[in-house]
Amino acid sequence: MFNVSGREFADWFAQAQQQAIAAGIDRAELIWLLKAWTDLDRLGLQLGDYQQRERVHLVKPWEAIKSAWERRVVERCPVQYLVGQVSWRNFQLKVTPAVLIPRPETELIIDILQSQGYASHTTGHWVDLGTGSGAIALGLADLFPHATIHAVDQSRDALAIAQENARLNDFDDRLNFYQGHWWDPLTALQGNIAGMVSNPPYISQPELARLQPEVIDHEPLSALAGGEDGLDSVRQIIRRSPLYLQKGGLWLVELMAGQASMVADLLDQQGNYQTISIHKDLAGIDRFVAATIA
């Protein structure tokens, strides 16, 4: 166990909060980091309890904690990568720069399945294409306890994180993992998939240059870049999914603002999809498109 004097901690914490303000970083991120690496809780940090303590106990060496905060401020490294984990729905997920940081809006994918009546094939095969950290696959396994869940990603490093998250959340016996490009590893399941869910790369080439440094400089480009209009991967998934999804099987994808109507049109033009619908996120943005196989 490491420690630092309450006085030294207080002096540094005051300075770190000023750095956050100057850099436009939410003070909550500093609290998050210190909650993970000290014996102080949120309330104690907010009320300044550390000022009366002789020692503050640390999980990591004091210099490592200060260095990590410098990385947040100077390099704009996301606090999720610094701490190495993030909460998503009821899961604690390990995250590294090998995987996209799971966003709160992506949680709504599972809510849509739960509330919109799409989960009619709860004992069949469900697929998470481009699983990354494994978040969506875990959500599927939690929602459909009698289904078989398949998680695919082309990145070996991402799959290692997803598999570890399955173990950490006691779902390792429920998920099957495959390395490959979209549907490629699942040829044996053609025509037998009850549902496919994906959060594919969807950032357009012009938008990439406008992303925050926390995203473009640290998160995996392969999980972000969707080609000139952002829909390269989506088009591939639209084209190939009818080979794998059973009749009435669900197709559900997350997108960025402004893409939903275009994707709905692409699904309609393809000819194998029906009951196409658009779903909003909590901010009222058209974020998800769903359809079923005719």
PDB file of C-alpha atoms in Angstrom:
ATOM      1  CA  MET A   1       0.000   0.000   0.000  1.00  0.00           C
ATOM      2  CA  PHE A   2       1.286   3.440  -0.937  1.00  0.00           C
ATOM      3  CA  ASN A   3       0.446   6.710   0.762  1.00  0.00           C
ATOM      4  CA  VAL A   4       0.942  10.479   0.734  1.00  0.00           C
ATOM      5  CA  SER A   5       0.471  13.093   3.424  1.00  0.00           C
ATOM      6  CA  GLY A   6      -2.936  14.754   3.567  1.00  0.00           C
ATOM      7  CA  ARG A   7      -1.299  18.167   3.216  1.00  0.00           C
ATOM      8  CA  GLU A   8       0.664  17.224   0.105  1.00  0.00           C
ATOM      9  CA  PHE A   9      -2.428  15.612  -1.408  1.00  0.00           C
ATOM     10  CA  ALA A  10      -4.516  18.717  -0.697  1.00  0.00           C
ATOM     11  CA  ASP A  11      -1.961  21.027  -2.337  1.00  0.00           C
ATOM     12  CA  TRP A  12      -1.740  18.840  -5.448  1.00  0.00           C
ATOM     13  CA  PHE A  13      -5.520  18.312  -5.662  1.00  0.00           C
ATOM     14  CA  ALA A  14      -6.119  22.073  -5.644  1.00  0.00           C
ATOM     15  CA  GLN A  15      -3.558  22.495  -8.426  1.00  0.00           C
ATOM     16  CA  ALA A  16      -5.028  19.593 -10.426  1.00  0.00           C
ATOM     17  CA  GLN A  17      -8.510  21.117 -10.254  1.00  0.00           C
ATOM     18  CA  GLN A  18      -7.156  24.372 -11.656  1.00  0.00           C
ATOM     19  CA  GLN A  19      -5.485  22.419 -14.455  1.00  0.00           C
ATOM     20  CA  ALA A  20      -8.827  20.784 -15.260  1.00  0.00           C
ATOM     21  CA  ILE A  21     -10.569  24.157 -15.459  1.00  0.00           C
ATOM     22  CA  ALA A  22      -7.830  25.626 -17.660  1.00  0.00           C
ATOM     23  CA  ALA A  23      -7.888  22.604 -19.992  1.00  0.00           C
ATOM     24  CA  GLY A  24     -11.689  22.452 -20.207  1.00  0.00           C
ATOM     25  CA  ILE A  25     -11.780  19.022 -18.565  1.00  0.00           C
ATOM     26  CA  ASP A  26     -14.729  18.083 -16.372  1.00  0.00           C
ATOM     27  CA  ARG A  27     -13.679  18.023 -12.717  1.00  0.00           C
ATOM     28  CA  ALA A  28     -15.607  14.765 -12.395  1.00  0.00           C
ATOM     29  CA  GLU A  29     -12.839  13.044 -14.367  1.00  0.00           C
ATOM     30  CA  LEU A  30     -10.296  13.976 -11.714  1.00  0.00           C
ATOM     31  CA  ILE A  31     -12.653  12.674  -9.034  1.00  0.00           C
ATOM     32  CA  TRP A  32     -13.087   9.457 -11.015  1.00  0.00           C
ATOM     33  CA  LEU A  33      -9.342   8.892 -11.256  1.00  0.00           C
ATOM     34  CA  LEU A  34      -8.757   9.563  -7.562  1.00  0.00           C
ATOM     35  CA  LYS A  35     -11.668   7.369  -6.476  1.00  0.00           C
ATOM     36  CA  ALA A  36     -10.065   4.496  -8.385  1.00  0.00           C
ATOM     37  CA  TRP A  37      -6.562   5.017  -7.034  1.00  0.00           C
ATOM     38  CA  THR A  38      -7.014   6.290  -3.455  1.00  0.00           C
ATOM     39  CA  ASP A  39      -9.054   5.294  -0.406  1.00  0.00           C
ATOM     40  CA  LEU A  40     -11.124   8.475  -0.738  1.00  0.00           C
ATOM     41  CA  ASP A  41     -14.726   8.397  -1.943  1.00  0.00           C
ATOM     42  CA  ARG A  42     -16.553  11.025  -3.983  1.00  0.00           C
ATOM     43  CA  LEU A  43     -18.038  12.742  -0.936  1.00  0.00           C
ATOM     44  CA  GLY A  44     -14.707  12.845   0.873  1.00  0.00           C
ATOM     45  CA  LEU A  45     -13.048  14.425  -2.145  1.00  0.00           C
ATOM     46  CA  GLN A  46     -15.810  16.997  -2.484  1.00  0.00           C
ATOM     47  CA  LEU A  47     -15.867  17.900   1.217  1.00  0.00           C
ATOM     48  CA  GLY A  48     -12.087  18.020   1.581  1.00  0.00           C
ATOM     49  CA  ASP A  49     -11.829  15.305   4.256  1.00  0.00           C
ATOM     50  CA  TYR A  50      -8.280  14.590   3.116  1.00  0.00           C
ATOM     51  CA  GLN A  51      -7.089  17.905   4.586  1.00  0.00           C
ATOM     52  CA  GLN A  52      -7.535  16.587   8.127  1.00  0.00           C
ATOM     53  CA  ARG A  53      -5.885  13.234   7.461  1.00  0.00           C
ATOM     54  CA  GLU A  54      -2.294  12.475   8.273  1.00  0.00           C
ATOM     55  CA  ARG A  55      -2.009  10.043   5.364  1.00  0.00           C
ATOM     56  CA  VAL A  56      -4.060   9.313   2.255  1.00  0.00           C
ATOM     57  CA  HIS A  57      -3.708   5.671   1.209  1.00  0.00           C
ATOM     58  CA  LEU A  58      -3.044   4.991  -2.462  1.00  0.00           C
ATOM     59  CA  VAL A  59      -3.465   2.027  -4.816  1.00  0.00           C
ATOM     60  CA  LYS A  60      -0.603   3.236  -7.018  1.00  0.00           C
ATOM     61  CA  PRO A  61       2.593   5.174  -6.240  1.00  0.00           C
ATOM     62  CA  TRP A  62       1.975   8.894  -5.769  1.00  0.00           C
ATOM     63  CA  GLU A  63       4.252   9.813  -8.655  1.00  0.00           C
ATOM     64  CA  ALA A  64       2.345   7.443 -10.968  1.00  0.00           C
ATOM     65  CA  ILE A  65      -0.960   9.086 -10.049  1.00  0.00           C
ATOM     66  CA  LYS A  66       0.400  12.571 -10.692  1.00  0.00           C
ATOM     67  CA  SER A  67       1.948  11.408 -13.965  1.00  0.00           C
ATOM     68  CA  ALA A  68      -1.350   9.907 -15.103  1.00  0.00           C
ATOM     69  CA  TRP A  69      -3.156  13.201 -14.505  1.00  0.00           C
ATOM     70  CA  GLU A  70      -0.469  15.011 -16.492  1.00  0.00           C
ATOM     71  CA  ARG A  71      -1.188  12.639 -19.374  1.00  0.00           C
ATOM     72  CA  ARG A  72      -4.876  13.524 -19.131  1.00  0.00           C
ATOM     73  CA  VAL A  73      -4.138  17.245 -19.274  1.00  0.00           C
ATOM     74  CA  VAL A  74      -1.198  17.387 -21.680  1.00  0.00           C
ATOM     75  CA  GLU A  75      -1.736  14.369 -23.956  1.00  0.00           C
ATOM     76  CA  ARG A  76      -5.550  14.451 -23.638  1.00  0.00           C
ATOM     77  CA  CYS A  77      -5.531  10.730 -22.878  1.00  0.00           C
ATOM     78  CA  PRO A  78      -9.072   9.643 -21.891  1.00  0.00           C
ATOM     79  CA  VAL A  79      -9.486   9.001 -18.187  1.00  0.00           C
ATOM     80  CA  GLN A  80     -11.120   5.653 -19.026  1.00  0.00           C
ATOM     81  CA  TYR A  81      -7.840   4.425 -20.494  1.00  0.00           C
ATOM     82  CA  LEU A  82      -5.856   5.818 -17.566  1.00  0.00           C
ATOM     83  CA  VAL A  83      -8.038   4.045 -15.014  1.00  0.00           C
ATOM     84  CA  GLY A  84      -8.404   1.036 -17.301  1.00  0.00           C
ATOM     85  CA  GLN A  85     -12.098   0.478 -16.833  1.00  0.00           C
ATOM     86  CA  VAL A  86     -15.535   1.928 -17.450  1.00  0.00           C
ATOM     87  CA  SER A  87     -19.076   1.242 -16.268  1.00  0.00           C
ATOM     88  CA  TRP A  88     -21.542   0.218 -18.988  1.00  0.00           C
ATOM     89  CA  ARG A  89     -25.064  -0.819 -18.029  1.00  0.00           C
ATOM     90  CA  ASN A  90     -24.515  -3.158 -15.068  1.00  0.00           C
ATOM     91  CA  PHE A  91     -21.032  -4.221 -16.157  1.00  0.00           C
ATOM     92  CA  GLN A  92     -17.533  -3.098 -15.212  1.00  0.00           C
ATOM     93  CA  LEU A  93     -15.480  -3.321 -18.401  1.00  0.00           C
ATOM     94  CA  LYS A  94     -11.750  -3.286 -18.904  1.00  0.00           C
ATOM     95  CA  VAL A  95     -10.704  -0.848 -21.622  1.00  0.00           C
ATOM     96  CA  THR A  96      -7.373  -0.158 -23.311  1.00  0.00           C
ATOM     97  CA  PRO A  97      -6.446   1.776 -26.464  1.00  0.00           C
ATOM     98  CA  ALA A  98      -7.105  -1.480 -28.348  1.00  0.00           C
ATOM     99  CA  VAL A  99     -10.863  -0.926 -28.009  1.00  0.00           C
ATOM    100  CA  LEU A 100     -13.315   1.905 -28.432  1.00  0.00           C
ATOM    101  CA  ILE A 101     -14.553   3.280 -25.100  1.00  0.00           C
ATOM    102  CA  PRO A 102     -18.197   2.128 -24.726  1.00  0.00           C
ATOM    103  CA  ARG A 103     -20.518   5.161 -24.755  1.00  0.00           C
ATOM    104  CA  PRO A 104     -23.679   5.604 -22.660  1.00  0.00           C
ATOM    105  CA  GLU A 105     -25.809   6.036 -25.803  1.00  0.00           C
ATOM    106  CA  THR A 106     -24.809   2.558 -26.984  1.00  0.00           C
ATOM    107  CA  GLU A 107     -26.554   1.141 -23.905  1.00  0.00           C
ATOM    108  CA  LEU A 108     -29.822   2.027 -25.641  1.00  0.00           C
ATOM    109  CA  ILE A 109     -29.250  -0.771 -28.162  1.00  0.00           C
ATOM    110  CA  ILE A 110     -30.141  -3.251 -25.437  1.00  0.00           C
ATOM    111  CA  ASP A 111     -33.083  -1.113 -24.297  1.00  0.00           C
ATOM    112  CA  ILE A 112     -34.460  -1.083 -27.858  1.00  0.00           C
ATOM    113  CA  LEU A 113     -34.313  -4.875 -27.983  1.00  0.00           C
ATOM    114  CA  GLN A 114     -36.037  -5.072 -24.625  1.00  0.00           C
ATOM    115  CA  SER A 115     -38.795  -2.542 -25.209  1.00  0.00           C
ATOM    116  CA  GLN A 116     -39.674  -2.679 -28.901  1.00  0.00           C
ATOM    117  CA  GLY A 117     -40.761  -6.294 -29.183  1.00  0.00           C
ATOM    118  CA  TYR A 118     -37.794  -7.395 -31.297  1.00  0.00           C
ATOM    119  CA  ALA A 119     -36.642 -10.135 -28.949  1.00  0.00           C
ATOM    120  CA  SER A 120     -38.944 -12.857 -30.273  1.00  0.00           C
ATOM    121  CA  HIS A 121     -36.152 -15.391 -30.910  1.00  0.00           C
ATOM    122  CA  THR A 122     -34.675 -15.400 -27.422  1.00  0.00           C
ATOM    123  CA  THR A 123     -33.247 -18.916 -27.682  1.00  0.00           C
ATOM    124  CA  GLY A 124     -31.560 -18.586 -31.067  1.00  0.00           C
ATOM    125  CA  HIS A 125     -28.175 -17.316 -32.259  1.00  0.00           C
ATOM    126  CA  TRP A 126     -27.420 -13.604 -31.746  1.00  0.00           C
ATOM    127  CA  VAL A 127     -24.385 -11.818 -33.165  1.00  0.00           C
ATOM    128  CA  ASP A 128     -22.412  -8.718 -32.155  1.00  0.00           C
ATOM    129  CA  LEU A 129     -20.409  -7.644 -35.213  1.00  0.00           C
ATOM    130  CA  GLY A 130     -17.335  -5.551 -34.343  1.00  0.00           C
ATOM    131  CA  THR A 131     -17.560  -6.373 -30.647  1.00  0.00           C
ATOM    132  CA  GLY A 132     -14.588  -4.293 -29.449  1.00  0.00           C
ATOM    133  CA  SER A 133     -14.672  -4.403 -25.647  1.00  0.00           C
ATOM    134  CA  GLY A 134     -17.485  -6.960 -25.759  1.00  0.00           C
ATOM    135  CA  ALA A 135     -20.010  -4.553 -24.255  1.00  0.00           C
ATOM    136  CA  ILE A 136     -22.900  -5.254 -26.640  1.00  0.00           C
ATOM    137  CA  ALA A 137     -22.253  -9.011 -26.580  1.00  0.00           C
ATOM    138  CA  LEU A 138     -22.450  -8.953 -22.778  1.00  0.00           C
ATOM    139  CA  GLY A 139     -25.657  -6.947 -22.978  1.00  0.00           C
ATOM    140  CA  LEU A 140     -27.131  -9.535 -25.327  1.00  0.00           C
ATOM    141  CA  ALA A 141     -26.095 -12.409 -23.065  1.00  0.00           C
ATOM    142  CA  ASP A 142     -27.633 -10.672 -20.080  1.00  0.00           C
ATOM    143  CA  LEU A 143     -30.894  -9.905 -21.918  1.00  0.00           C
ATOM    144  CA  PHE A 144     -31.226 -13.334 -23.569  1.00  0.00           C
ATOM    145  CA  PRO A 145     -30.056 -15.908 -20.997  1.00  0.00           C
ATOM    146  CA  HIS A 146     -31.096 -18.836 -23.216  1.00  0.00           C
ATOM    147  CA  ALA A 147     -29.599 -17.555 -26.467  1.00  0.00           C
ATOM    148  CA  THR A 148     -26.207 -18.357 -27.965  1.00  0.00           C
ATOM    149  CA  ILE A 149     -24.127 -15.183 -28.392  1.00  0.00           C
ATOM    150  CA  HIS A 150     -21.411 -14.807 -31.024  1.00  0.00           C
ATOM    151  CA  ALA A 151     -18.954 -11.869 -30.921  1.00  0.00           C
ATOM    152  CA  VAL A 152     -16.820 -11.007 -33.954  1.00  0.00           C
ATOM    153  CA  ASP A 153     -13.939  -8.565 -34.354  1.00  0.00           C
ATOM    154  CA  GLN A 154     -11.082  -8.337 -36.827  1.00  0.00           C
ATOM    155  CA  SER A 155      -8.676  -7.152 -34.100  1.00  0.00           C
ATOM    156  CA  ARG A 156      -6.936  -9.870 -32.094  1.00  0.00           C
ATOM    157  CA  ASP A 157      -6.122  -7.339 -29.349  1.00  0.00           C
ATOM    158  CA  ALA A 158      -9.741  -6.217 -29.106  1.00  0.00           C
ATOM    159  CA  LEU A 159     -10.948  -9.813 -28.859  1.00  0.00           C
ATOM    160  CA  ALA A 160      -8.532 -10.441 -25.993  1.00  0.00           C
ATOM    161  CA  ILE A 161     -10.111  -7.530 -24.090  1.00  0.00           C
ATOM    162  CA  ALA A 162     -13.635  -8.743 -24.915  1.00  0.00           C
ATOM    163  CA  GLN A 163     -12.806 -12.239 -23.681  1.00  0.00           C
ATOM    164  CA  GLU A 164     -11.347 -10.847 -20.474  1.00  0.00           C
ATOM    165  CA  ASN A 165     -14.483  -8.760 -19.925  1.00  0.00           C
ATOM    166  CA  ALA A 166     -16.599 -11.879 -20.393  1.00  0.00           C
ATOM    167  CA  ARG A 167     -14.556 -13.614 -17.692  1.00  0.00           C
ATOM    168  CA  LEU A 168     -14.636 -10.625 -15.349  1.00  0.00           C
ATOM    169  CA  ASN A 169     -18.434 -10.466 -15.598  1.00  0.00           C
ATOM    170  CA  ASP A 170     -18.979 -14.253 -15.387  1.00  0.00           C
ATOM    171  CA  PHE A 171     -20.258 -14.619 -18.947  1.00  0.00           C
ATOM    172  CA  ASP A 172     -17.304 -16.481 -20.429  1.00  0.00           C
ATOM    173  CA  ASP A 173     -19.366 -19.674 -20.783  1.00  0.00           C
ATOM    174  CA  ARG A 174     -22.086 -17.811 -22.720  1.00  0.00           C
ATOM    175  CA  LEU A 175     -20.091 -16.031 -25.413  1.00  0.00           C
ATOM    176  CA  ASN A 176     -18.301 -17.363 -28.492  1.00  0.00           C
ATOM    177  CA  PHE A 177     -15.528 -15.212 -29.946  1.00  0.00           C
ATOM    178  CA  TYR A 178     -14.276 -15.083 -33.537  1.00  0.00           C
ATOM    179  CA  GLN A 179     -11.545 -13.115 -35.254  1.00  0.00           C
ATOM    180  CA  GLY A 180     -12.429 -11.978 -38.745  1.00  0.00           C
ATOM    181  CA  HIS A 181     -14.062  -9.422 -40.996  1.00  0.00           C
ATOM    182  CA  TRP A 182     -17.739  -8.907 -40.211  1.00  0.00           C
ATOM    183  CA  TRP A 183     -19.674 -12.067 -41.154  1.00  0.00           C
ATOM    184  CA  ASP A 184     -16.675 -14.023 -42.502  1.00  0.00           C
ATOM    185  CA  PRO A 185     -16.099 -16.300 -39.457  1.00  0.00           C
ATOM    186  CA  LEU A 186     -19.786 -17.302 -39.231  1.00  0.00           C
ATOM    187  CA  THR A 187     -20.385 -19.061 -42.552  1.00  0.00           C
ATOM    188  CA  ALA A 188     -21.545 -22.209 -40.705  1.00  0.00           C
ATOM    189  CA  LEU A 189     -24.468 -20.210 -39.292  1.00  0.00           C
ATOM    190  CA  GLN A 190     -25.804 -18.846 -42.593  1.00  0.00           C
ATOM    191  CA  GLY A 191     -29.578 -18.529 -42.504  1.00  0.00           C
ATOM    192  CA  ASN A 192     -29.784 -19.340 -38.790  1.00  0.00           C
ATOM    193  CA  ILE A 193     -29.102 -16.026 -37.020  1.00  0.00           C
ATOM    194  CA  ALA A 194     -32.024 -14.635 -34.999  1.00  0.00           C
ATOM    195  CA  GLY A 195     -30.527 -11.177 -34.624  1.00  0.00           C
ATOM    196  CA  MET A 196     -27.493  -9.060 -35.464  1.00  0.00           C
ATOM    197  CA  VAL A 197     -26.460  -5.968 -33.523  1.00  0.00           C
ATOM    198  CA  SER A 198     -23.526  -3.727 -34.387  1.00  0.00           C
ATOM    199  CA  ASN A 199     -21.850  -0.448 -33.531  1.00  0.00           C
ATOM    200  CA  PRO A 200     -19.648  -0.254 -36.647  1.00  0.00           C
ATOM    201  CA  PRO A 201     -17.175   2.459 -37.670  1.00  0.00           C
ATOM    202  CA  TYR A 202     -19.347   5.332 -38.941  1.00  0.00           C
ATOM    203  CA  ILE A 203     -17.286   8.537 -38.785  1.00  0.00           C
ATOM    204  CA  SER A 204     -16.937  10.134 -42.215  1.00  0.00           C
ATOM    205  CA  GLN A 205     -13.563  11.242 -43.538  1.00  0.00           C
ATOM    206  CA  PRO A 206     -14.341  14.978 -43.142  1.00  0.00           C
ATOM    207  CA  GLU A 207     -15.607  14.419 -39.576  1.00  0.00           C
ATOM    208  CA  LEU A 208     -12.461  12.578 -38.470  1.00  0.00           C
ATOM    209  CA  ALA A 209     -10.458  15.797 -38.596  1.00  0.00           C
ATOM    210  CA  ARG A 210     -12.975  17.473 -36.295  1.00  0.00           C
ATOM    211  CA  LEU A 211     -12.947  14.835 -33.567  1.00  0.00           C
ATOM    212  CA  GLN A 212     -11.656  15.747 -30.114  1.00  0.00           C
ATOM    213  CA  PRO A 213      -8.007  14.769 -29.477  1.00  0.00           C
ATOM    214  CA  GLU A 214      -9.205  12.353 -26.764  1.00  0.00           C
ATOM    215  CA  VAL A 215     -10.866  10.380 -29.557  1.00  0.00           C
ATOM    216  CA  ILE A 216      -8.761  10.745 -32.694  1.00  0.00           C
ATOM    217  CA  ASP A 217      -5.379  10.599 -30.915  1.00  0.00           C
ATOM    218  CA  HIS A 218      -6.131   7.691 -28.588  1.00  0.00           C
ATOM    219  CA  GLU A 219      -9.040   5.484 -29.657  1.00  0.00           C
ATOM    220  CA  PRO A 220      -8.485   2.871 -32.415  1.00  0.00           C
ATOM    221  CA  LEU A 221      -8.935   4.425 -35.857  1.00  0.00           C
ATOM    222  CA  SER A 222     -10.256   1.144 -37.249  1.00  0.00           C
ATOM    223  CA  ALA A 223     -13.248   1.431 -34.886  1.00  0.00           C
ATOM    224  CA  LEU A 224     -13.978   5.007 -35.973  1.00  0.00           C
ATOM    225  CA  ALA A 225     -13.270   5.549 -39.682  1.00  0.00           C
ATOM    226  CA  GLY A 226     -16.206   4.689 -41.923  1.00  0.00           C
ATOM    227  CA  GLY A 227     -14.911   5.978 -45.254  1.00  0.00           C
ATOM    228  CA  GLU A 228     -15.826   9.090 -47.184  1.00  0.00           C
ATOM    229  CA  ASP A 229     -19.441   9.293 -46.016  1.00  0.00           C
ATOM    230  CA  GLY A 230     -19.027   7.090 -42.934  1.00  0.00           C
ATOM    231  CA  LEU A 231     -21.138   4.231 -44.302  1.00  0.00           C
ATOM    232  CA  ASP A 232     -18.577   1.880 -45.898  1.00  0.00           C
ATOM    233  CA  SER A 233     -18.905  -0.752 -43.153  1.00  0.00           C
ATOM    234  CA  VAL A 234     -22.664  -0.276 -42.874  1.00  0.00           C
ATOM    235  CA  ARG A 235     -23.098  -0.994 -46.592  1.00  0.00           C
ATOM    236  CA  GLN A 236     -21.120  -4.228 -46.228  1.00  0.00           C
ATOM    237  CA  ILE A 237     -23.275  -5.322 -43.310  1.00  0.00           C
ATOM    238  CA  ILE A 238     -26.480  -4.453 -45.209  1.00  0.00           C
ATOM    239  CA  ARG A 239     -25.355  -6.393 -48.271  1.00  0.00           C
ATOM    240  CA  ARG A 240     -24.281  -9.578 -46.492  1.00  0.00           C
ATOM    241  CA  SER A 241     -26.688  -9.858 -43.568  1.00  0.00           C
ATOM    242  CA  PRO A 242     -29.583 -11.422 -45.556  1.00  0.00           C
ATOM    243  CA  LEU A 243     -27.352 -14.472 -46.135  1.00  0.00           C
ATOM    244  CA  TYR A 244     -26.980 -15.021 -42.398  1.00  0.00           C
ATOM    245  CA  LEU A 245     -30.190 -13.799 -40.778  1.00  0.00           C
ATOM    246  CA  GLN A 246     -33.196 -16.097 -40.729  1.00  0.00           C
ATOM    247  CA  LYS A 247     -36.594 -14.946 -42.001  1.00  0.00           C
ATOM    248  CA  GLY A 248     -37.835 -12.326 -39.531  1.00  0.00           C
ATOM    249  CA  GLY A 249     -34.329 -11.987 -38.090  1.00  0.00           C
ATOM    250  CA  LEU A 250     -33.415  -8.605 -36.638  1.00  0.00           C
ATOM    251  CA  TRP A 251     -30.849  -6.144 -38.031  1.00  0.00           C
ATOM    252  CA  LEU A 252     -29.955  -3.313 -35.598  1.00  0.00           C
ATOM    253  CA  VAL A 253     -27.106  -0.811 -36.000  1.00  0.00           C
ATOM    254  CA  GLU A 254     -25.910   2.337 -34.210  1.00  0.00           C
ATOM    255  CA  LEU A 255     -25.025   5.393 -36.333  1.00  0.00           C
ATOM    256  CA  MET A 256     -23.976   9.008 -35.988  1.00  0.00           C
ATOM    257  CA  ALA A 257     -26.301  11.999 -36.265  1.00  0.00           C
ATOM    258  CA  GLY A 258     -27.543  12.555 -39.814  1.00  0.00           C
ATOM    259  CA  GLN A 259     -27.047   9.003 -41.110  1.00  0.00           C
ATOM    260  CA  ALA A 260     -30.217   7.200 -40.027  1.00  0.00           C
ATOM    261  CA  SER A 261     -32.448   8.225 -42.937  1.00  0.00           C
ATOM    262  CA  MET A 262     -29.703   7.367 -45.451  1.00  0.00           C
ATOM    263  CA  VAL A 263     -29.276   3.918 -43.927  1.00  0.00           C
ATOM    264  CA  ALA A 264     -33.039   3.362 -43.870  1.00  0.00           C
ATOM    265  CA  ASP A 265     -33.078   4.161 -47.608  1.00  0.00           C
ATOM    266  CA  LEU A 266     -30.173   1.756 -48.252  1.00  0.00           C
ATOM    267  CA  LEU A 267     -32.033  -1.015 -46.432  1.00  0.00           C
ATOM    268  CA  ASP A 268     -35.172  -0.332 -48.447  1.00  0.00           C
ATOM    269  CA  GLN A 269     -33.272  -0.308 -51.745  1.00  0.00           C
ATOM    270  CA  GLN A 270     -31.528  -3.585 -50.944  1.00  0.00           C
ATOM    271  CA  GLY A 271     -34.861  -5.394 -51.161  1.00  0.00           C
ATOM    272  CA  ASN A 272     -34.458  -8.044 -48.455  1.00  0.00           C
ATOM    273  CA  TYR A 273     -35.490  -5.930 -45.471  1.00  0.00           C
ATOM    274  CA  GLN A 274     -38.855  -4.969 -44.037  1.00  0.00           C
ATOM    275  CA  THR A 275     -40.279  -3.151 -40.972  1.00  0.00           C
ATOM    276  CA  ILE A 276     -37.469  -0.572 -41.183  1.00  0.00           C
ATOM    277  CA  SER A 277     -37.519   1.826 -38.230  1.00  0.00           C
ATOM    278  CA  ILE A 278     -35.416   4.627 -36.777  1.00  0.00           C
ATOM    279  CA  HIS A 279     -34.852   5.045 -33.041  1.00  0.00           C
ATOM    280  CA  LYS A 280     -33.653   8.102 -31.135  1.00  0.00           C
ATOM    281  CA  ASP A 281     -31.091   8.349 -28.341  1.00  0.00           C
ATOM    282  CA  LEU A 282     -31.728  10.184 -25.072  1.00  0.00           C
ATOM    283  CA  ALA A 283     -30.771  13.489 -26.716  1.00  0.00           C
ATOM    284  CA  GLY A 284     -33.465  13.034 -29.372  1.00  0.00           C
ATOM    285  CA  ILE A 285     -30.948  12.248 -32.129  1.00  0.00           C
ATOM    286  CA  ASP A 286     -31.804   9.572 -34.701  1.00  0.00           C
ATOM    287  CA  ARG A 287     -29.144   7.115 -33.555  1.00  0.00           C
ATOM    288  CA  PHE A 288     -30.274   3.571 -34.428  1.00  0.00           C
ATOM    289  CA  VAL A 289     -31.839   1.849 -37.419  1.00  0.00           C
ATOM    290  CA  ALA A 290     -33.596  -1.498 -37.142  1.00  0.00           C
ATOM    291  CA  ALA A 291     -35.099  -3.836 -39.724  1.00  0.00           C
ATOM    292  CA  THR A 292     -36.113  -7.452 -40.157  1.00  0.00           C
ATOM    293  CA  ILE A 293     -35.481  -9.908 -42.966  1.00  0.00           C
ATOM    294  CA  ALA A 294     -38.439 -10.345 -45.321  1.00  0.00           C
TER     295      ALA A 294
END
